[in-house]
Short mmCIF file of C-alpha atoms (C1' of nucleotides) in Angstrom, two decimals:
data_model
loop_
_atom_site.label_atom_id
_atom_site.label_comp_id
_atom_site.label_asym_id
_atom_site.label_seq_id
_atom_site.Cartn_x
_atom_site.Cartn_y
_atom_site.Cartn_z
CA MET A 1 -176.27 -111.91 -82.15
CA MET A 2 -179.42 -110.39 -80.58
CA LYS A 3 -180.34 -107.74 -83.14
CA GLN A 4 -183.71 -106.58 -82.23
CA ASN A 5 -185.76 -105.94 -79.25
CA VAL A 6 -189.43 -107.13 -79.00
CA VAL A 7 -190.97 -103.97 -80.26
CA GLU A 8 -188.95 -103.98 -83.31
CA MET A 9 -189.53 -107.62 -84.00
CA THR A 10 -193.13 -107.07 -84.01
CA VAL A 11 -192.68 -104.22 -86.46
CA ASN A 12 -190.66 -106.35 -88.72
CA VAL A 13 -193.33 -108.93 -88.95
CA ILE A 14 -194.26 -107.02 -92.12
CA PRO A 15 -191.42 -107.06 -94.45
CA GLU A 16 -190.43 -103.59 -95.62
CA PRO A 17 -190.60 -104.57 -99.30
CA VAL A 18 -194.24 -105.20 -98.74
CA LEU A 19 -194.81 -101.98 -96.97
CA ARG A 20 -193.20 -100.12 -99.90
CA ARG A 21 -195.30 -101.91 -102.44
CA LEU A 22 -198.71 -101.28 -100.90
CA PRO A 23 -198.70 -97.51 -101.74
CA VAL A 24 -198.11 -98.48 -105.40
CA TYR A 25 -201.22 -100.63 -105.39
CA TYR A 26 -203.07 -97.95 -103.40
CA GLN A 27 -202.30 -95.31 -106.10
CA TYR A 28 -203.20 -97.62 -108.93
CA LEU A 29 -206.46 -98.76 -107.25
CA ARG A 30 -207.59 -95.22 -106.50
CA LYS A 31 -206.72 -94.18 -110.10
CA ILE A 32 -208.95 -96.73 -111.68
CA ASN A 33 -211.59 -96.08 -109.21
CA LEU A 34 -211.64 -92.54 -110.55
CA ASP A 35 -210.90 -93.12 -114.23
CA ALA A 36 -212.82 -96.34 -114.90
CA PRO A 37 -214.59 -97.62 -111.75
CA LYS A 38 -215.38 -101.25 -111.45
CA GLU A 39 -216.58 -103.27 -108.49
CA TYR A 40 -214.10 -106.20 -108.72
CA ILE A 41 -210.46 -106.61 -109.70
CA SER A 42 -208.25 -109.67 -109.87
CA CYS A 43 -204.69 -110.08 -108.68
CA ALA A 44 -203.84 -111.09 -112.19
CA ARG A 45 -205.16 -107.86 -113.48
CA ILE A 46 -203.39 -105.74 -110.98
CA ALA A 47 -200.25 -107.48 -111.58
CA GLU A 48 -200.31 -107.09 -115.27
CA GLU A 49 -200.96 -103.42 -114.91
CA LEU A 50 -198.09 -102.85 -112.46
CA ASN A 51 -195.76 -105.11 -114.12
CA THR A 52 -195.32 -107.73 -111.31
CA LEU A 53 -196.69 -111.18 -110.52
CA ALA A 54 -200.14 -112.06 -109.38
CA ILE A 55 -198.81 -114.01 -106.47
CA GLN A 56 -196.87 -111.16 -105.13
CA VAL A 57 -199.97 -108.94 -105.23
CA ARG A 58 -202.01 -111.65 -103.52
CA LYS A 59 -199.42 -112.11 -100.79
CA ASP A 60 -199.10 -108.38 -100.35
CA MET A 61 -202.96 -107.95 -100.02
CA ALA A 62 -203.00 -110.79 -97.61
CA VAL A 63 -201.09 -108.89 -95.09
CA THR A 64 -203.65 -106.11 -94.97
CA GLY A 65 -206.26 -108.65 -94.16
CA ALA A 66 -208.20 -107.90 -97.34
CA GLN A 67 -210.26 -110.78 -98.58
CA GLY A 68 -211.11 -111.72 -102.20
CA ARG A 69 -213.62 -113.91 -103.67
CA PRO A 70 -212.72 -116.88 -105.94
CA ARG A 71 -213.53 -116.52 -109.57
CA VAL A 72 -214.23 -112.80 -109.11
CA GLY A 73 -211.33 -111.10 -107.32
CA TYR A 74 -211.25 -108.42 -104.75
CA LYS A 75 -213.55 -105.60 -104.34
CA VAL A 76 -211.74 -102.44 -105.33
CA ILE A 77 -213.11 -100.30 -102.58
CA GLU A 78 -212.30 -102.86 -100.04
CA LEU A 79 -208.75 -103.06 -101.20
CA ILE A 80 -208.28 -99.41 -100.96
CA LYS A 81 -209.75 -99.25 -97.48
CA ALA A 82 -207.83 -102.23 -96.27
CA ILE A 83 -204.51 -100.65 -97.42
CA GLU A 84 -205.62 -97.33 -95.90
CA ILE A 85 -206.42 -98.82 -92.59
CA PHE A 86 -203.41 -101.14 -92.51
CA LEU A 87 -201.03 -98.19 -93.06
CA GLY A 88 -202.94 -95.93 -90.62
CA TRP A 89 -203.73 -93.56 -93.54
CA ASN A 90 -207.46 -93.43 -92.59
CA ASN A 91 -207.05 -90.83 -90.04
CA ALA A 92 -204.64 -87.85 -90.46
CA SER A 93 -201.38 -87.52 -88.57
CA GLU A 94 -200.14 -84.04 -88.06
CA ALA A 95 -196.43 -83.18 -88.87
CA TYR A 96 -194.04 -80.34 -88.66
CA LEU A 97 -191.67 -79.51 -91.35
CA ILE A 98 -188.24 -78.24 -90.45
CA GLY A 99 -186.29 -76.21 -93.00
CA ALA A 100 -188.31 -74.23 -95.53
CA GLY A 101 -185.82 -74.15 -98.42
CA ASN A 102 -186.39 -75.46 -101.88
CA LEU A 103 -187.33 -79.03 -101.02
CA GLY A 104 -189.16 -78.03 -97.93
CA SER A 105 -191.32 -75.60 -99.87
CA ALA A 106 -192.02 -78.20 -102.46
CA LEU A 107 -193.17 -80.61 -99.77
CA LEU A 108 -195.27 -77.87 -98.20
CA GLY A 109 -197.01 -77.44 -101.68
CA TYR A 110 -197.48 -81.20 -102.38
CA GLN A 111 -201.15 -81.84 -102.39
CA GLY A 112 -200.68 -85.67 -102.37
CA PHE A 113 -199.89 -85.96 -98.62
CA LYS A 114 -203.47 -85.63 -97.57
CA ASP A 115 -204.19 -88.85 -99.41
CA TYR A 116 -201.67 -90.58 -97.19
CA GLY A 117 -203.13 -89.28 -94.02
CA LEU A 118 -200.28 -86.69 -93.51
CA ASN A 119 -201.06 -83.15 -92.66
CA ILE A 120 -198.14 -80.73 -92.35
CA ILE A 121 -199.50 -78.05 -90.02
CA ALA A 122 -196.65 -75.65 -89.86
CA ALA A 123 -192.99 -75.17 -91.06
CA PHE A 124 -190.01 -73.96 -89.11
CA ASP A 125 -186.82 -72.13 -90.38
CA VAL A 126 -183.87 -70.13 -89.09
CA SER A 127 -183.81 -67.48 -91.83
CA ALA A 128 -185.27 -64.18 -90.71
CA ASP A 129 -186.92 -63.39 -94.11
CA LYS A 130 -188.83 -66.63 -94.10
CA ILE A 131 -190.14 -66.49 -90.52
CA GLY A 132 -193.61 -65.00 -90.38
CA SER A 133 -194.21 -65.65 -93.95
CA GLU A 134 -196.59 -68.39 -95.33
CA ILE A 135 -195.67 -71.03 -97.86
CA TYR A 136 -198.78 -72.64 -99.67
CA GLY A 137 -200.83 -71.48 -96.71
CA LYS A 138 -198.62 -72.91 -94.00
CA LYS A 139 -197.08 -70.65 -91.49
CA VAL A 140 -193.29 -70.50 -91.23
CA LEU A 141 -192.11 -70.10 -87.58
CA SER A 142 -188.86 -69.52 -86.04
CA VAL A 143 -187.08 -72.76 -85.18
CA LYS A 144 -186.62 -71.41 -81.62
CA LYS A 145 -190.33 -72.00 -81.08
CA LEU A 146 -190.07 -75.69 -82.20
CA PRO A 147 -189.44 -77.34 -78.91
CA ASP A 148 -192.33 -75.52 -77.35
CA MET A 149 -194.61 -76.18 -80.15
CA ILE A 150 -193.93 -79.89 -80.20
CA LYS A 151 -194.59 -80.08 -76.44
CA ARG A 152 -197.80 -78.10 -76.73
CA THR A 153 -199.36 -79.64 -79.70
CA GLY A 154 -198.05 -83.21 -79.23
CA VAL A 155 -197.14 -83.45 -82.92
CA LYS A 156 -195.27 -86.81 -83.43
CA ILE A 157 -193.77 -86.49 -87.02
CA GLY A 158 -191.00 -84.16 -87.99
CA ILE A 159 -190.12 -83.77 -91.65
CA LEU A 160 -186.48 -82.81 -91.75
CA THR A 161 -185.69 -80.79 -94.92
CA ALA A 162 -182.77 -78.73 -93.35
CA SER A 163 -179.22 -78.76 -94.57
CA ALA A 164 -176.86 -81.63 -93.80
CA SER A 165 -174.97 -79.58 -91.32
CA CYS A 166 -177.90 -78.79 -89.20
CA ALA A 167 -179.69 -82.00 -89.44
CA GLN A 168 -178.27 -83.82 -86.31
CA GLU A 169 -178.75 -80.72 -84.13
CA LEU A 170 -182.39 -80.30 -85.22
CA THR A 171 -182.93 -84.08 -84.69
CA ASP A 172 -181.78 -83.70 -81.22
CA ILE A 173 -184.00 -80.71 -80.49
CA MET A 174 -187.12 -82.56 -81.85
CA VAL A 175 -186.40 -85.77 -79.99
CA ASN A 176 -185.87 -83.96 -76.78
CA ALA A 177 -189.19 -82.29 -77.24
CA GLY A 178 -191.07 -85.44 -77.93
CA ILE A 179 -191.08 -86.12 -81.63
CA LYS A 180 -191.43 -89.88 -82.23
CA ALA A 181 -190.74 -90.12 -86.08
CA ILE A 182 -188.43 -88.34 -88.28
CA TRP A 183 -188.59 -88.25 -92.05
CA ASN A 184 -185.11 -87.17 -92.99
CA PHE A 185 -184.53 -85.63 -96.33
CA ALA A 186 -181.14 -84.20 -95.42
CA PRO A 187 -178.25 -86.10 -97.15
CA VAL A 188 -176.61 -87.26 -93.94
CA LYS A 189 -177.22 -90.24 -91.61
CA ILE A 190 -178.82 -88.85 -88.38
CA SER A 191 -178.79 -90.70 -85.26
CA ALA A 192 -181.56 -90.85 -82.74
CA PRO A 193 -182.26 -92.87 -79.50
CA GLU A 194 -183.73 -96.36 -79.59
CA GLY A 195 -187.44 -96.22 -80.05
CA ILE A 196 -187.42 -93.07 -82.23
CA ILE A 197 -188.28 -93.89 -86.00
CA VAL A 198 -186.06 -92.51 -88.51
CA GLN A 199 -187.01 -92.90 -92.13
CA HIS A 200 -184.17 -91.76 -94.50
CA GLU A 201 -185.15 -90.47 -97.83
CA ASN A 202 -181.96 -90.51 -99.82
CA LEU A 203 -182.22 -89.45 -103.40
CA ALA A 204 -178.53 -90.57 -103.97
CA SER A 205 -179.66 -94.16 -103.31
CA SER A 206 -182.15 -94.07 -106.02
CA LEU A 207 -179.86 -92.28 -108.34
CA ALA A 208 -177.14 -94.91 -107.69
CA VAL A 209 -179.50 -97.63 -108.91
CA LEU A 210 -180.39 -95.60 -111.96
CA SER A 211 -176.72 -94.69 -112.71
CA LYS A 212 -175.38 -98.15 -112.37
CA ARG A 213 -178.06 -99.73 -114.52
CA LEU A 214 -177.69 -96.92 -117.16
CA ALA A 215 -173.89 -97.24 -117.16
CA LEU A 216 -174.22 -101.08 -117.79
CA LEU A 217 -176.91 -100.55 -120.48
CA LEU A 218 -174.75 -98.17 -122.31
CA ALA A 219 -171.64 -100.27 -121.97
CA GLU A 220 -173.11 -103.58 -123.14
CA ARG A 221 -174.25 -102.49 -126.57
CA MET B 1 -190.09 -119.28 -115.50
CA MET B 2 -187.43 -117.39 -117.62
CA LYS B 3 -187.51 -114.09 -115.79
CA GLN B 4 -184.76 -112.04 -117.14
CA ASN B 5 -182.79 -111.65 -120.32
CA VAL B 6 -179.00 -111.57 -120.38
CA VAL B 7 -178.55 -107.97 -120.03
CA GLU B 8 -180.76 -107.65 -117.04
CA MET B 9 -179.09 -110.61 -115.35
CA THR B 10 -175.82 -108.91 -115.71
CA VAL B 11 -177.30 -105.73 -114.14
CA ASN B 12 -178.63 -107.80 -111.35
CA VAL B 13 -175.44 -109.22 -110.45
CA ILE B 14 -175.16 -106.29 -108.06
CA PRO B 15 -178.08 -106.51 -105.56
CA GLU B 16 -180.13 -103.48 -105.37
CA PRO B 17 -179.81 -103.14 -101.66
CA VAL B 18 -176.04 -102.80 -102.04
CA LEU B 19 -176.41 -100.15 -104.62
CA ARG B 20 -178.67 -98.12 -102.35
CA ARG B 21 -176.27 -98.45 -99.42
CA LEU B 22 -173.17 -97.18 -101.44
CA PRO B 23 -174.26 -93.63 -101.48
CA VAL B 24 -174.72 -93.66 -97.76
CA TYR B 25 -171.13 -94.73 -97.33
CA TYR B 26 -170.14 -92.15 -99.89
CA GLN B 27 -171.86 -89.29 -98.16
CA TYR B 28 -170.31 -90.43 -94.81
CA LEU B 29 -166.74 -90.76 -96.16
CA ARG B 30 -166.77 -87.54 -97.88
CA LYS B 31 -168.12 -85.80 -94.73
CA ILE B 32 -165.27 -87.23 -92.59
CA ASN B 33 -162.78 -86.43 -95.29
CA LEU B 34 -163.90 -82.80 -95.01
CA ASP B 35 -164.44 -82.57 -91.21
CA ALA B 36 -161.85 -84.68 -89.78
CA PRO B 37 -159.61 -86.18 -92.42
CA LYS B 38 -157.61 -89.33 -91.81
CA GLU B 39 -155.84 -91.62 -94.14
CA TYR B 40 -157.41 -95.04 -93.11
CA ILE B 41 -160.72 -96.16 -91.85
CA SER B 42 -161.90 -99.59 -90.88
CA CYS B 43 -165.23 -101.40 -91.60
CA ALA B 44 -165.97 -101.53 -88.00
CA ARG B 45 -165.66 -97.79 -87.60
CA ILE B 46 -167.86 -97.20 -90.55
CA ALA B 47 -170.44 -99.66 -89.38
CA GLU B 48 -170.58 -98.12 -85.85
CA GLU B 49 -171.02 -94.68 -87.27
CA LEU B 50 -173.71 -95.68 -89.70
CA ASN B 51 -175.38 -98.01 -87.30
CA THR B 52 -175.00 -101.16 -89.31
CA LEU B 53 -172.60 -104.20 -89.28
CA ALA B 54 -168.98 -104.37 -90.17
CA ILE B 55 -169.57 -107.50 -92.40
CA GLN B 56 -172.13 -105.70 -94.40
CA VAL B 57 -169.83 -102.79 -94.99
CA ARG B 58 -167.06 -105.06 -96.07
CA LYS B 59 -169.18 -106.94 -98.43
CA ASP B 60 -170.57 -103.81 -99.90
CA MET B 61 -167.08 -102.35 -100.44
CA ALA B 62 -166.01 -105.64 -102.01
CA VAL B 63 -168.45 -105.10 -104.96
CA THR B 64 -166.81 -101.76 -105.70
CA GLY B 65 -163.38 -103.49 -105.95
CA ALA B 66 -161.97 -101.48 -103.15
CA GLN B 67 -159.19 -103.16 -101.31
CA GLY B 68 -158.31 -102.80 -97.65
CA ARG B 69 -155.18 -103.52 -95.62
CA PRO B 70 -155.33 -106.09 -92.67
CA ARG B 71 -154.86 -104.30 -89.44
CA VAL B 72 -155.25 -100.85 -90.80
CA GLY B 73 -158.44 -100.72 -92.85
CA TYR B 74 -159.23 -98.97 -96.18
CA LYS B 75 -157.75 -95.72 -97.48
CA VAL B 76 -160.60 -93.29 -97.18
CA ILE B 77 -159.78 -91.66 -100.53
CA GLU B 78 -159.69 -94.86 -102.29
CA LEU B 79 -162.91 -95.95 -100.94
CA ILE B 80 -164.49 -92.68 -102.10
CA LYS B 81 -162.92 -93.03 -105.54
CA ALA B 82 -164.04 -96.71 -105.76
CA ILE B 83 -167.66 -95.90 -105.05
CA GLU B 84 -167.49 -92.95 -107.46
CA ILE B 85 -166.09 -95.05 -110.28
CA PHE B 86 -168.35 -97.95 -109.63
CA LEU B 87 -171.54 -95.96 -109.77
CA GLY B 88 -170.21 -93.97 -112.74
CA TRP B 89 -170.38 -90.77 -110.68
CA ASN B 90 -166.81 -89.73 -111.76
CA ASN B 91 -167.84 -88.29 -115.02
CA ALA B 92 -171.00 -86.17 -115.30
CA SER B 93 -174.20 -87.30 -117.04
CA GLU B 94 -176.47 -84.76 -118.48
CA ALA B 95 -180.15 -84.76 -117.75
CA TYR B 96 -183.37 -82.95 -118.64
CA LEU B 97 -185.91 -82.15 -116.09
CA ILE B 98 -189.52 -82.38 -117.21
CA GLY B 99 -192.05 -80.37 -115.25
CA ALA B 100 -190.93 -77.25 -113.46
CA GLY B 101 -193.44 -77.16 -110.73
CA ASN B 102 -192.70 -77.11 -106.94
CA LEU B 103 -190.79 -80.36 -106.85
CA GLY B 104 -189.06 -79.76 -110.21
CA SER B 105 -187.82 -76.31 -109.03
CA ALA B 106 -186.58 -77.90 -105.83
CA LEU B 107 -184.51 -80.44 -107.75
CA LEU B 108 -183.26 -77.67 -110.17
CA GLY B 109 -181.94 -75.78 -107.09
CA TYR B 110 -180.39 -78.82 -105.45
CA GLN B 111 -176.75 -78.48 -105.32
CA GLY B 112 -176.02 -81.91 -104.27
CA PHE B 113 -176.48 -83.54 -107.72
CA LYS B 114 -173.10 -82.55 -109.12
CA ASP B 115 -171.53 -84.70 -106.26
CA TYR B 116 -173.34 -87.63 -107.89
CA GLY B 117 -172.25 -86.80 -111.37
CA LEU B 118 -175.68 -85.61 -112.46
CA ASN B 119 -176.00 -82.29 -114.35
CA ILE B 120 -179.41 -80.96 -115.18
CA ILE B 121 -178.97 -78.87 -118.15
CA ALA B 122 -182.47 -77.63 -118.82
CA ALA B 123 -186.04 -77.96 -117.76
CA PHE B 124 -189.16 -78.26 -119.79
CA ASP B 125 -192.80 -77.31 -119.01
CA VAL B 126 -196.17 -76.64 -120.62
CA SER B 127 -196.99 -73.45 -118.80
CA ALA B 128 -196.59 -70.27 -120.82
CA ASP B 129 -195.42 -68.29 -117.85
CA LYS B 130 -192.64 -70.59 -117.00
CA ILE B 131 -191.39 -71.09 -120.47
CA GLY B 132 -188.54 -68.78 -121.25
CA SER B 133 -187.80 -68.16 -117.70
CA GLU B 134 -184.90 -69.41 -115.65
CA ILE B 135 -185.06 -71.41 -112.42
CA TYR B 136 -181.75 -71.47 -110.44
CA GLY B 137 -179.99 -70.58 -113.75
CA LYS B 138 -181.53 -73.35 -115.82
CA LYS B 139 -183.53 -72.46 -118.77
CA VAL B 140 -187.22 -73.52 -118.91
CA LEU B 141 -188.07 -74.53 -122.44
CA SER B 142 -191.43 -75.51 -124.08
CA VAL B 143 -192.17 -79.23 -123.75
CA LYS B 144 -192.79 -79.04 -127.63
CA LYS B 145 -189.12 -78.70 -128.04
CA LEU B 146 -188.28 -81.74 -125.91
CA PRO B 147 -188.09 -84.47 -128.63
CA ASP B 148 -185.89 -82.34 -130.86
CA MET B 149 -183.65 -81.36 -127.98
CA ILE B 150 -183.19 -84.97 -126.89
CA LYS B 151 -182.30 -85.95 -130.51
CA ARG B 152 -179.90 -82.99 -130.93
CA THR B 153 -178.12 -83.29 -127.65
CA GLY B 154 -178.10 -86.93 -127.13
CA VAL B 155 -179.18 -86.55 -123.39
CA LYS B 156 -179.94 -89.98 -122.02
CA ILE B 157 -181.66 -89.28 -118.57
CA GLY B 158 -185.01 -87.64 -118.07
CA ILE B 159 -186.07 -86.58 -114.66
CA LEU B 160 -189.93 -86.55 -114.58
CA THR B 161 -191.47 -84.16 -112.22
CA ALA B 162 -194.72 -83.69 -114.06
CA SER B 163 -198.23 -84.46 -112.71
CA ALA B 164 -199.56 -87.98 -112.61
CA SER B 165 -201.93 -87.24 -115.38
CA CYS B 166 -199.14 -86.23 -117.92
CA ALA B 167 -196.56 -88.68 -116.77
CA GLN B 168 -197.15 -91.50 -119.24
CA GLU B 169 -197.58 -89.22 -122.14
CA LEU B 170 -194.36 -87.44 -121.47
CA THR B 171 -192.67 -90.76 -120.93
CA ASP B 172 -193.67 -91.97 -124.33
CA ILE B 173 -192.35 -88.70 -125.91
CA MET B 174 -189.01 -89.01 -124.13
CA VAL B 175 -188.58 -92.62 -125.09
CA ASN B 176 -189.45 -92.10 -128.77
CA ALA B 177 -186.87 -89.43 -128.84
CA GLY B 178 -184.11 -91.56 -127.47
CA ILE B 179 -184.16 -91.16 -123.67
CA LYS B 180 -182.63 -94.28 -121.99
CA ALA B 181 -183.35 -93.63 -118.34
CA ILE B 182 -186.21 -91.97 -116.60
CA TRP B 183 -186.18 -90.98 -112.90
CA ASN B 184 -189.89 -90.77 -112.25
CA PHE B 185 -191.19 -88.55 -109.39
CA ALA B 186 -194.81 -88.62 -110.46
CA PRO B 187 -197.00 -90.64 -108.17
CA VAL B 188 -197.95 -93.15 -110.81
CA LYS B 189 -196.42 -96.28 -112.40
CA ILE B 190 -195.23 -95.40 -115.81
CA SER B 191 -194.67 -97.98 -118.38
CA ALA B 192 -191.70 -98.01 -120.85
CA PRO B 193 -190.41 -100.53 -123.37
CA GLU B 194 -187.81 -103.25 -122.46
CA GLY B 195 -184.40 -101.83 -122.18
CA ILE B 196 -185.49 -98.47 -120.86
CA ILE B 197 -184.51 -97.85 -117.30
CA VAL B 198 -187.26 -96.55 -115.03
CA GLN B 199 -186.40 -95.49 -111.53
CA HIS B 200 -189.41 -94.75 -109.51
CA GLU B 201 -189.14 -92.33 -106.60
CA ASN B 202 -192.30 -92.90 -104.52
CA LEU B 203 -192.51 -90.74 -101.47
CA ALA B 204 -195.52 -92.71 -100.51
CA SER B 205 -193.62 -95.85 -100.13
CA SER B 206 -191.23 -94.29 -97.65
CA LEU B 207 -194.14 -92.77 -95.92
CA ALA B 208 -195.87 -96.02 -95.61
CA VAL B 209 -192.88 -97.59 -93.72
CA LEU B 210 -192.82 -94.62 -91.42
CA SER B 211 -196.55 -94.58 -90.81
CA LYS B 212 -196.78 -98.32 -90.08
CA ARG B 213 -193.88 -98.23 -87.64
CA LEU B 214 -195.15 -95.16 -85.94
CA ALA B 215 -198.65 -96.68 -85.63
CA LEU B 216 -197.10 -99.88 -84.13
CA LEU B 217 -194.94 -97.88 -81.84
CA LEU B 218 -197.76 -95.71 -80.49
CA ALA B 219 -200.07 -98.66 -80.16
CA GLU B 220 -197.71 -100.92 -78.35
CA ARG B 221 -197.04 -98.70 -75.36
"C1'" DC C 1 -137.10 -111.54 -84.21
"C1'" DT C 2 -141.23 -113.41 -82.35
"C1'" DT C 3 -145.73 -112.91 -80.73
"C1'" DT C 4 -150.05 -110.65 -80.32
"C1'" DT C 5 -153.82 -108.24 -82.21
"C1'" DA C 6 -156.77 -105.91 -85.42
"C1'" DT C 7 -158.33 -106.28 -89.68
"C1'" DT C 8 -159.49 -107.82 -94.43
"C1'" DG C 9 -161.20 -111.39 -97.52
"C1'" DA C 10 -163.17 -115.92 -98.30
"C1'" DT C 11 -166.37 -119.37 -97.16
"C1'" DA C 12 -170.42 -121.00 -94.92
"C1'" DA C 13 -174.77 -120.66 -92.41
"C1'" DA C 14 -179.04 -118.46 -91.57
"C1'" DT C 15 -182.75 -115.69 -92.62
"C1'" DA C 16 -185.89 -113.14 -95.60
"C1'" DT C 17 -188.28 -112.63 -99.65
"C1'" DT C 18 -189.92 -114.12 -103.92
"C1'" DT C 19 -192.00 -117.39 -106.81
"C1'" DA C 20 -194.30 -121.86 -107.84
"C1'" DT C 21 -197.52 -125.50 -107.02
"C1'" DC C 22 -201.62 -127.28 -105.33
"C1'" DT C 23 -206.29 -127.13 -103.37
"C1'" DA C 24 -210.69 -125.25 -102.50
"C1'" DT C 25 -214.31 -122.21 -103.71
"C1'" DT C 26 -217.35 -119.87 -106.20
"C1'" DT C 27 -219.37 -118.12 -110.22
"C1'" DA C 28 -220.94 -118.77 -114.88
"C1'" DA C 29 -222.16 -121.56 -118.79
"C1'" DC C 30 -224.38 -125.45 -120.55
"C1'" DG D 1 -228.36 -129.21 -111.68
"C1'" DT D 2 -223.92 -130.35 -113.32
"C1'" DT D 3 -219.64 -129.13 -115.12
"C1'" DA D 4 -215.90 -126.11 -116.35
"C1'" DA D 5 -213.08 -122.18 -115.53
"C1'" DA D 6 -211.15 -118.55 -112.95
"C1'" DT D 7 -209.42 -117.12 -108.90
"C1'" DA D 8 -208.17 -116.72 -103.85
"C1'" DG D 9 -205.71 -118.99 -100.11
"C1'" DA D 10 -202.44 -122.24 -98.23
"C1'" DT D 11 -198.33 -124.69 -98.60
"C1'" DA D 12 -193.88 -125.53 -100.48
"C1'" DA D 13 -189.69 -124.55 -103.08
"C1'" DA D 14 -186.35 -121.57 -104.88
"C1'" DT D 15 -183.77 -117.48 -104.70
"C1'" DA D 16 -181.63 -113.42 -102.72
"C1'" DT D 17 -179.78 -111.14 -98.91
"C1'" DT D 18 -177.80 -110.77 -94.60
"C1'" DT D 19 -175.07 -112.43 -90.92
"C1'" DA D 20 -171.53 -115.58 -88.89
"C1'" DT D 21 -167.24 -118.03 -88.87
"C1'" DC D 22 -162.82 -118.98 -90.12
"C1'" DA D 23 -158.24 -118.35 -92.21
"C1'" DA D 24 -154.70 -115.16 -93.88
"C1'" DT D 25 -152.12 -111.00 -93.47
"C1'" DA D 26 -149.82 -107.16 -91.92
"C1'" DA D 27 -148.80 -104.00 -88.43
"C1'" DA D 28 -147.52 -103.18 -83.75
"C1'" DA D 29 -145.71 -104.51 -79.32
"C1'" DG D 30 -142.64 -106.95 -76.66
#
DNA sequence: CTTTTATTGATAAATATTTATCTATTTAAC
DNA sequence: GTTAAATAGATAAATATTTATCAATAAAAG
């Protein structure tokens, strides 16, 4: 069966597991660069610290194009830069957040996003008592203004923190207005046309892994 | 190389990707059971709705032990029950939340956890103006009381929503007191002894996938 | 009652991902 | 300057995961 079109195939040249590990290295490298800076680091060292294998680290780094030196390792700063550029985190992308509830507010207040080149420039909500307010310095606007704002500002990323029941409707609005990527925190599968990127953040999936492992651990002793 | 001990091998009999997909089915099945109940559903239908393949759905369901009937499909209620029991979501597990900041508060207020058999019974923090307060009906206690509370109540799950800088210290405290599983939302890798389950929730990993895909999408057109 | 069809369940193939091995290089020590 | 050791990079093997194929079954239609 022909599963993927050409664009998607190019995307998938980088395996998703690799993409998901890169930020882990990134966080670690930035941390040591702050806490105990040193010029070079070896794959073996990174692997030991992050509880993985040197080969995997080396392979993962290879996809970013970073180059090391035999007998010495990689330049820490170069690794950080290489990951940043590879993921496009070197220049900020603007995003709108839709749904200023508990989770939405938490994300609005999360300082870490700027390290990943993500800048939430405004939030949208339906609730009258939120509209017009500010949360962590970000304006909360009426969701009615969303289509117009997307068109005017050309923002490409929508962070969807609305309830499950509104998620699809809001997705359609965003897509029609020109949003290209949706980071979905609502606990439902949303559907979007071909070519729109939907990244589903499902707490339940992580919890499932934890639950099952814990159940087995507690049962087998 | 001998990579895993016996306990871990048993755990890994269920591939992680499968575990991560089960909640997606679960959410979908519960939704249709609420919105438009029907007795039976086929893999083909589920796959179409969730934009995946019938074979994958069938294989995933097989691990839960759910059985279907040829020509008809699976009983919706049985599927839901099978997933619930398989993941241990049928009877509630108690958890403590450590770090009542933005994200911690959001999780305290999240109503969805009870569907997944997770019950956060209290929160812990260091900040004097949070200690003694309640957030969404959950008491916030001093982190100093944490070891004692874990020992007394036998709670096995810790949800770690503290800052990166405290994460390891708090992990050690929890592990010493008897916590068996840590759901880590702090943006650092934490280390724990063998036999302790650490589930790392890294927003940056998901964002990396989204960032890279969006960058490629925007570049290739 | 027989045939057709939709569907599961089992088996097999293909693909993706991880892990291991080997080679070349470069630094550091002698 | 030569040798030894550590390390990246390339290639190959092993493993895990996904996808396809086929056979069995039960419901529905004729």
